[in-house]
GROMACS .gro file of C-alpha atoms in nm:
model
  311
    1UNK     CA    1   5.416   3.862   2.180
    2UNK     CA    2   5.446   3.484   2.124
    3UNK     CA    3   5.248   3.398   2.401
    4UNK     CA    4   4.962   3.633   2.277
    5UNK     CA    5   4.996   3.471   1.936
    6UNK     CA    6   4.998   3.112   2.090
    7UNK     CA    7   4.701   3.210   2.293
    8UNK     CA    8   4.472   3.302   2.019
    9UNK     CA    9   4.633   2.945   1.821
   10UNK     CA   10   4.420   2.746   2.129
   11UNK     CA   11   4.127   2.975   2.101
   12UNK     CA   12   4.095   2.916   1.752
   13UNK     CA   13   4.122   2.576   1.813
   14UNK     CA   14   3.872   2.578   2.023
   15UNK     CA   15   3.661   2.738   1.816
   16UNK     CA   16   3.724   2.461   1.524
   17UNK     CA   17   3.654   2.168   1.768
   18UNK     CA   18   3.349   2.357   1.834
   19UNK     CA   19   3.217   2.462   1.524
   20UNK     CA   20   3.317   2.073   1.421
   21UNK     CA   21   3.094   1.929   1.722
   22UNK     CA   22   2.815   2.169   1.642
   23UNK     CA   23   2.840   2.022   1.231
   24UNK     CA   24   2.881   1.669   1.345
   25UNK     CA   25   2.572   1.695   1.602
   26UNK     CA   26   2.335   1.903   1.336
   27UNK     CA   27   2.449   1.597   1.037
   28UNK     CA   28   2.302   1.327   1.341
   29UNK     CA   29   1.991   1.522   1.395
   30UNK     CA   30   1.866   1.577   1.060
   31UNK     CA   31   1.978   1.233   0.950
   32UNK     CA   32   1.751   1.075   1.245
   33UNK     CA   33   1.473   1.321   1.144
   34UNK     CA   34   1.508   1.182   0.758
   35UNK     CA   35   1.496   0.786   0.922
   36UNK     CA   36   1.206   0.937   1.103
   37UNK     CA   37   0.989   1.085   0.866
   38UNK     CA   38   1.104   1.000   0.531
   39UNK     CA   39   1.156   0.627   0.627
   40UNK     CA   40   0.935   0.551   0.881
   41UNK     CA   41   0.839   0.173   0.704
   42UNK     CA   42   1.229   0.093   0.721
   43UNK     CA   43   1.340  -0.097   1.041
   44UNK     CA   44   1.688   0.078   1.179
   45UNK     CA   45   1.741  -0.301   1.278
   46UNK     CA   46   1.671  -0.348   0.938
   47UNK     CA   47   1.925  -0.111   0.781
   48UNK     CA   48   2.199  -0.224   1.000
   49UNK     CA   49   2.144  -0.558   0.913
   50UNK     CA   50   2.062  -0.686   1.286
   51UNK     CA   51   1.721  -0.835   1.194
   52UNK     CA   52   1.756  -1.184   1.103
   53UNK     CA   53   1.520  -1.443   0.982
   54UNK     CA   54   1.541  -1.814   1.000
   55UNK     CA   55   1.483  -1.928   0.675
   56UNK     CA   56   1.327  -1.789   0.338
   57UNK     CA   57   1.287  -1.990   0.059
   58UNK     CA   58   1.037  -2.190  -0.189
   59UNK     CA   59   0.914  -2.541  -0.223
   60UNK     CA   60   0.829  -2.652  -0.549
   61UNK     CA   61   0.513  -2.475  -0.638
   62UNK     CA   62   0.418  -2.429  -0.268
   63UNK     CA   63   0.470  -2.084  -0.306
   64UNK     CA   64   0.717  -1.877  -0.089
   65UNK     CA   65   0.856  -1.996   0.284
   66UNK     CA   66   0.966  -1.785   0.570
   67UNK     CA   67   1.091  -1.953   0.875
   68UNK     CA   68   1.076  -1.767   1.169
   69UNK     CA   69   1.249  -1.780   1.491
   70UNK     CA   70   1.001  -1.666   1.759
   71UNK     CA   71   0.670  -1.524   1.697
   72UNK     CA   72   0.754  -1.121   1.777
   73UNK     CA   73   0.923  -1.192   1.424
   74UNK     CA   74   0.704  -1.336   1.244
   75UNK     CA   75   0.422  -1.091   1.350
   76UNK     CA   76   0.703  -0.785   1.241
   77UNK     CA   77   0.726  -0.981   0.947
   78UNK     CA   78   0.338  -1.007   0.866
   79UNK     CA   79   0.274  -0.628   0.974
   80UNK     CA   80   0.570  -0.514   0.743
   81UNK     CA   81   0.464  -0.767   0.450
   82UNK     CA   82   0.069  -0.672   0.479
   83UNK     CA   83   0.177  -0.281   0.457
   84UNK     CA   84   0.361  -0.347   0.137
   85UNK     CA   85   0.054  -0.500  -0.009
   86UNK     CA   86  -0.152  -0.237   0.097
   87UNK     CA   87   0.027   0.037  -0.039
   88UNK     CA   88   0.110  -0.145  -0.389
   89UNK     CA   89  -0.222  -0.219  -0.454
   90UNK     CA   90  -0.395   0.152  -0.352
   91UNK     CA   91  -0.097   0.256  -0.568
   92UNK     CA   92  -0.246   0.078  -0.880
   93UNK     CA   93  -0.586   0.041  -0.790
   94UNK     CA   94  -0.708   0.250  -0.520
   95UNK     CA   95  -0.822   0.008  -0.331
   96UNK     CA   96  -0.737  -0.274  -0.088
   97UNK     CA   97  -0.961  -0.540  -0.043
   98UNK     CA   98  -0.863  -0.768   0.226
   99UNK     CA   99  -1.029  -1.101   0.348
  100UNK     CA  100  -0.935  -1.217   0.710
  101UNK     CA  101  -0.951  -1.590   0.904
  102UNK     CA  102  -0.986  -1.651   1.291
  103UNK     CA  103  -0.752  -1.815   1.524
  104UNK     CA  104  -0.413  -1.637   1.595
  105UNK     CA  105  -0.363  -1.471   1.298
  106UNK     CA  106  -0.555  -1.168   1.472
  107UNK     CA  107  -0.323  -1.144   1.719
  108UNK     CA  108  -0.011  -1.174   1.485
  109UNK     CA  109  -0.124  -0.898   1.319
  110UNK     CA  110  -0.109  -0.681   1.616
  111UNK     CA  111   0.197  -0.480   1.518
  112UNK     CA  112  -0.020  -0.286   1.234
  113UNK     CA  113  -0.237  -0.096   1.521
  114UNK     CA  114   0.132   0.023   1.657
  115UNK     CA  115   0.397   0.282   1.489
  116UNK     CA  116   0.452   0.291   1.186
  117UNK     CA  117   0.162   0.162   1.036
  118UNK     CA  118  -0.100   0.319   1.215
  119UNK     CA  119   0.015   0.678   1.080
  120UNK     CA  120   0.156   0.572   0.693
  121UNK     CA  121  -0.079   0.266   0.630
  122UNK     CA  122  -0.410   0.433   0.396
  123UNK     CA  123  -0.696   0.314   0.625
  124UNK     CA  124  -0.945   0.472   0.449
  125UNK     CA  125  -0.906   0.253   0.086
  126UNK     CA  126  -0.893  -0.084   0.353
  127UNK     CA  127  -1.223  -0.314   0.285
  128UNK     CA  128  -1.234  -0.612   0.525
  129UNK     CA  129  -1.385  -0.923   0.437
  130UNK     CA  130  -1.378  -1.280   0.605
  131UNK     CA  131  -1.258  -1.552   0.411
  132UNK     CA  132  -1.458  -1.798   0.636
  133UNK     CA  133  -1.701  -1.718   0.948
  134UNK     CA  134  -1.905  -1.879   1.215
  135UNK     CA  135  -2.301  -1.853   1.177
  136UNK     CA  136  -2.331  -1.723   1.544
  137UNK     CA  137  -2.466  -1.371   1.688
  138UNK     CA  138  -2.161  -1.069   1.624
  139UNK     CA  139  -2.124  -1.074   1.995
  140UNK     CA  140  -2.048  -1.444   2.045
  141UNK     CA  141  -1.727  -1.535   2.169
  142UNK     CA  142  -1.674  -1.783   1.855
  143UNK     CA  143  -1.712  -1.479   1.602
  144UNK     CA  144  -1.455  -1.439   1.416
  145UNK     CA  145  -1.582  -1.100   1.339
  146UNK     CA  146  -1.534  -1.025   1.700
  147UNK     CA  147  -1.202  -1.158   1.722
  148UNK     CA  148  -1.117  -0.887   1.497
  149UNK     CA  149  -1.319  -0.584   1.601
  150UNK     CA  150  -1.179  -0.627   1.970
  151UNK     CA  151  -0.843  -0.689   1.899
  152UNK     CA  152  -0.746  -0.538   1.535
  153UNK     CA  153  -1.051  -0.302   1.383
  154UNK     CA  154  -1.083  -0.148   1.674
  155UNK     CA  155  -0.821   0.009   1.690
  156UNK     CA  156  -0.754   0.126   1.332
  157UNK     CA  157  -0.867   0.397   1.135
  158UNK     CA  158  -1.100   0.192   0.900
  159UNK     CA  159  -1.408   0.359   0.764
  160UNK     CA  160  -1.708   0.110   0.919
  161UNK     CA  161  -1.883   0.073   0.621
  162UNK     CA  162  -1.575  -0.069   0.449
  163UNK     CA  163  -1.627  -0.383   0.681
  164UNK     CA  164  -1.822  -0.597   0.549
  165UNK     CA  165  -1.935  -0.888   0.765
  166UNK     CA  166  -2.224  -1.177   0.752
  167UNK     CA  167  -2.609  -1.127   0.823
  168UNK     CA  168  -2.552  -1.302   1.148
  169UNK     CA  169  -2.968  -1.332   1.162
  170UNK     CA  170  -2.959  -1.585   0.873
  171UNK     CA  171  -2.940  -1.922   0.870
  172UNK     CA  172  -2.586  -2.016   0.667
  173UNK     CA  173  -2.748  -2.081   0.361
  174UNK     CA  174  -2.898  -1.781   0.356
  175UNK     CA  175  -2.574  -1.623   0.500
  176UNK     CA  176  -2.339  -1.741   0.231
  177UNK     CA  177  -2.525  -1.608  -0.048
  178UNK     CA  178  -2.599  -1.312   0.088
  179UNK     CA  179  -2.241  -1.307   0.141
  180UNK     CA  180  -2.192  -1.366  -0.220
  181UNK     CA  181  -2.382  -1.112  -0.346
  182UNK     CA  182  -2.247  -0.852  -0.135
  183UNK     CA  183  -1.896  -0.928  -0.272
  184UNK     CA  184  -2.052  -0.956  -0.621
  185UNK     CA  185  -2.168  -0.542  -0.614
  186UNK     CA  186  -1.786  -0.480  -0.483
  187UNK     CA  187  -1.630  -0.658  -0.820
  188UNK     CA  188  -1.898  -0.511  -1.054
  189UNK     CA  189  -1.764  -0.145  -0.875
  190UNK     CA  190  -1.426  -0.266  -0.918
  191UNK     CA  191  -1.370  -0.236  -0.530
  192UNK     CA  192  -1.284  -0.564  -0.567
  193UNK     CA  193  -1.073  -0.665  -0.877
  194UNK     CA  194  -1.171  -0.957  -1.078
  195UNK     CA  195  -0.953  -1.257  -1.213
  196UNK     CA  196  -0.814  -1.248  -1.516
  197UNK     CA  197  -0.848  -1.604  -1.598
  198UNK     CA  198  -1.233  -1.675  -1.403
  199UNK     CA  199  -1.533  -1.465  -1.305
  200UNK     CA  200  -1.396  -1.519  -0.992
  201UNK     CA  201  -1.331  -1.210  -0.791
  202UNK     CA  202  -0.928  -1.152  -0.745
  203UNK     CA  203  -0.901  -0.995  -0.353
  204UNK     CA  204  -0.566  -0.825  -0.313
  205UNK     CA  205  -0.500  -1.033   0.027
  206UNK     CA  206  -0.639  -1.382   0.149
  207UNK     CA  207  -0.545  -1.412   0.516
  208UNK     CA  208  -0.571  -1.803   0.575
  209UNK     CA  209  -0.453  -1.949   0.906
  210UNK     CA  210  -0.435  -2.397   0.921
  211UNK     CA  211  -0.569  -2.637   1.160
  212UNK     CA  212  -0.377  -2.926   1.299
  213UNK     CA  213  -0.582  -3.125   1.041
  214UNK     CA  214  -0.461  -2.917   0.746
  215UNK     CA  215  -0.824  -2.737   0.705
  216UNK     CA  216  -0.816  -2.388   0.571
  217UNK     CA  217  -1.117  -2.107   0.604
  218UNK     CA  218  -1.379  -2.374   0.725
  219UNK     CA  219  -1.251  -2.627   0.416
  220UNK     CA  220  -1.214  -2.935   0.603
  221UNK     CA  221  -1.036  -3.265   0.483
  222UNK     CA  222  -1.269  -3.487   0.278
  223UNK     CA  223  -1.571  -3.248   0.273
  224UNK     CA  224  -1.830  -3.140   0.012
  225UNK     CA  225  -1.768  -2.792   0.039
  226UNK     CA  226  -1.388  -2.876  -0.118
  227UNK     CA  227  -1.565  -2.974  -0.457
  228UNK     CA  228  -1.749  -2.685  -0.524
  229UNK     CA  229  -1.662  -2.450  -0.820
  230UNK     CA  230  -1.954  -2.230  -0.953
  231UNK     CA  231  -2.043  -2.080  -0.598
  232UNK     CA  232  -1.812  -1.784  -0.408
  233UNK     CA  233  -1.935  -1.884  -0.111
  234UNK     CA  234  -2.023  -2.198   0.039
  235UNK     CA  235  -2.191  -2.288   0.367
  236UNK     CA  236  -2.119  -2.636   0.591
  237UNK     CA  237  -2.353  -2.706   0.881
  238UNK     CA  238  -2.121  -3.030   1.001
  239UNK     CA  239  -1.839  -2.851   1.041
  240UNK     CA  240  -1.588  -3.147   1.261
  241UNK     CA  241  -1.488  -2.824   1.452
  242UNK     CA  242  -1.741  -2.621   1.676
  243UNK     CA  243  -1.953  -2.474   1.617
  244UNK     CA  244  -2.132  -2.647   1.322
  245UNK     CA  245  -2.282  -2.418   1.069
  246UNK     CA  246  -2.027  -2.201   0.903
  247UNK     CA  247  -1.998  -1.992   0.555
  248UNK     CA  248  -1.678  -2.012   0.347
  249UNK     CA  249  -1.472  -1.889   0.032
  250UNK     CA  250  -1.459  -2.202  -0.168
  251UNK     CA  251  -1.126  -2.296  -0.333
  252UNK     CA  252  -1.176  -2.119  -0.674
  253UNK     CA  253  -1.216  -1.801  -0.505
  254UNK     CA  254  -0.860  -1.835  -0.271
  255UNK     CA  255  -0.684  -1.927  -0.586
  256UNK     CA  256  -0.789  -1.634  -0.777
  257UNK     CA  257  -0.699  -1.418  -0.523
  258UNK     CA  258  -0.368  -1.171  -0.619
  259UNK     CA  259  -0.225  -1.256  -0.279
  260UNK     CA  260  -0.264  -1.550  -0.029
  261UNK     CA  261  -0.047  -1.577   0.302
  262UNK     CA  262  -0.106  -1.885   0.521
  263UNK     CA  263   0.021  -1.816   0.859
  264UNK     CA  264   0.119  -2.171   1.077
  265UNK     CA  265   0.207  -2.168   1.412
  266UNK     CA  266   0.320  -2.457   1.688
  267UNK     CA  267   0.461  -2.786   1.696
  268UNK     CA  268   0.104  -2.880   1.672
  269UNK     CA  269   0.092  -2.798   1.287
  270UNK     CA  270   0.433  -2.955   1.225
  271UNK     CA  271   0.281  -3.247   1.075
  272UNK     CA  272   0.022  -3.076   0.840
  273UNK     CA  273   0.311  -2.830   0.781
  274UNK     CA  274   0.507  -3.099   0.626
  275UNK     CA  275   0.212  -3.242   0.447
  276UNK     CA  276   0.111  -2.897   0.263
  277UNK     CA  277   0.385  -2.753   0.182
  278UNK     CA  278   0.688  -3.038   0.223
  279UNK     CA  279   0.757  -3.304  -0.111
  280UNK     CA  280   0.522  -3.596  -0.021
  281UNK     CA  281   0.446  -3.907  -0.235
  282UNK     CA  282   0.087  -3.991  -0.439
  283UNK     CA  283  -0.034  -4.190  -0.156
  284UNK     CA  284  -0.033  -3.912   0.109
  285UNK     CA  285  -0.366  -3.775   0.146
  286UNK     CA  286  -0.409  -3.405   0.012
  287UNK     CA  287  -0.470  -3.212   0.283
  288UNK     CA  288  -0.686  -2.859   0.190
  289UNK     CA  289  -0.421  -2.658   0.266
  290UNK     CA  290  -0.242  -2.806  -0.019
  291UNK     CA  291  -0.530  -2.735  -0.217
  292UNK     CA  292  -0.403  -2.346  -0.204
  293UNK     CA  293  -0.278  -2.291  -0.492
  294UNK     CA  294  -0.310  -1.929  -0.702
  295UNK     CA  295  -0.371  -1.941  -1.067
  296UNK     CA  296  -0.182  -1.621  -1.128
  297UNK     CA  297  -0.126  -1.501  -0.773
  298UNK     CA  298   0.156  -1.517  -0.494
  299UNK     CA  299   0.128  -1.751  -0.215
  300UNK     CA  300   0.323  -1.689   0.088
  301UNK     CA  301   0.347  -1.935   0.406
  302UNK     CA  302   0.449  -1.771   0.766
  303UNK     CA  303   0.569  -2.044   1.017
  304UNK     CA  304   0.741  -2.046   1.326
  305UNK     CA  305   0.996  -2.277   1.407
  306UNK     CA  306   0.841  -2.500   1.553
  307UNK     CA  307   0.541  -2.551   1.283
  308UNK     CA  308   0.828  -2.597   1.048
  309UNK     CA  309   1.005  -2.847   1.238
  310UNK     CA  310   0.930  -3.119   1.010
  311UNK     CA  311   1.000  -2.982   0.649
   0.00000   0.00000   0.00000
């Protein structure tokens, strides 16, 4: 009798470790399917506090700085940064007008074409602009327009006629204020909001990369095209930098924007770095970059270590 009363003690045991395991394995699963599905813009390195960033801080009036230590961050950073933008302003406007630059920032922003953003990111209210562009043929390896269809547009969701590029049969006179006048039916519709303070039109996101000589869009140091105020648009046809002719947003139009993010990469930039964002005195010349400066809006600089070396 008490070993048929001990027996069914160790069955029933076995049947509580069991039923325990099965509890203990169901709580996992559906916890990983709520991290899955309910959180799919949250990083688990994220939540578990193994992502780690250089540096984040500000500079007196140069906006926001993030520091990062290898380029796979800063890129996460960017992709996770552009999506919040994205979904705050279709939130409140139902829209999200977004103006691009060449160089690497393309390829930085590789990570949106991957999981999650392809799948929670709304393509459809995207409109692409370029905040500067080459006067070449669409097809020409210096388009900046091709830089992104290849390696970004490509491969996202976006409705074509939400991309809005330059008459590349112009010449850039013709270009820029063709340019202008496109963007000028998007802010009458609303598509793209207007400043508060300016006629100016107020894009949600300004995507600006810098050169080595601290030029922004195609606004290079000591140039014409950094004095002008009543146009949108400007053109250059001496641009220092190949090729020549080029259309641009002028400064007016960057600083009204809600948003602008200046991504600097490479020991190359250290020096500008320092120079546009860094405390310099009167006689240092005012590089364009330094020029950036939002009337109402956010500005946001993305460096790597090494661009940052020098701050």
């Amino acid at each position: 009798m008490y070993q048929l009363v001990q027996s069914q003690q160790s069955v029933s045991i076995h049947v509580i470790k069991l039923i325990f395991s099965l509890y203990k394995f169901i709580l996992i699963f559906y916890f990983n399917q709520f991290l899955h599905h309910l959180l799919p813009r949250i990083h688990l390195s994220f939540l578990f506090g193994l992502r780690k960033m250089a540096h984040m801080g500000s500079s007196k009036n140069r906006g926001e700085v993030r520091i990062h230590e290898s380029l796979d961050e800063l890129s996460t950073d960017l992709a996770d940064y552009i999506a919040e933008l994205s979904e705050a302003s279709v939130k409140e406007r139902g829209f999200f007008a977004i103006a691009l630059s060449g160089g690497s920032i393309i390829s930085l922003m590789r990570n949106l074409c991957g999981a999650p953003y392809n799948k929670t990111v709304d393509w459809s209210k995207w409109y692409i602009f370029w905040a500067d562009e080459r006067v070449v043929a669409k097809n020409h390896v210096d388009s900046n327009y091709k830089l992104a269809k290849d390696h970004l547009l490509s491969k996202l969701p976006i409705v074509p006629s939400h991309v809005h590029s330059i008459n590349d049969s112009l010449t850039a006179e013709e270009a820029a204020n063709e340019y202008e006048f496109v963007i000028r039916q998007l802010v009458r519709t609303r598509v793209v909001d207007v400043s508060e303070v300016s006629d100016c039109p107020k894009f949600d996101l300004i995507l600006l990369g810098m050169g080595p000589d601290g030029h922004v869009a195609s606004l290079f140091p000591n140039h014409s095209a950094l004095e002008e105020k009543n146009e949108w648009v400007t053109f250059i046809t001496t641009s220092p930098k190949p090729p020549p002719e080029r259309i641009t947003f002028t400064l007016p139009v960057i600083n009204s924007a809600a948003n602008v993010v200046v991504v600097v990469t490479g020991g190359g930039k250290a020096e500008a770095s320092r120079m546009a964002i860094g405390d310099v005195g009167p006689e240092c010349p005012v590089l364009p970059a330094r020029m950036i400066e939002p009337t109402v809006g956010k500005l946001v600089w993305f460096l790597d270590n090494q661009a940052a070396s020098k701050l």
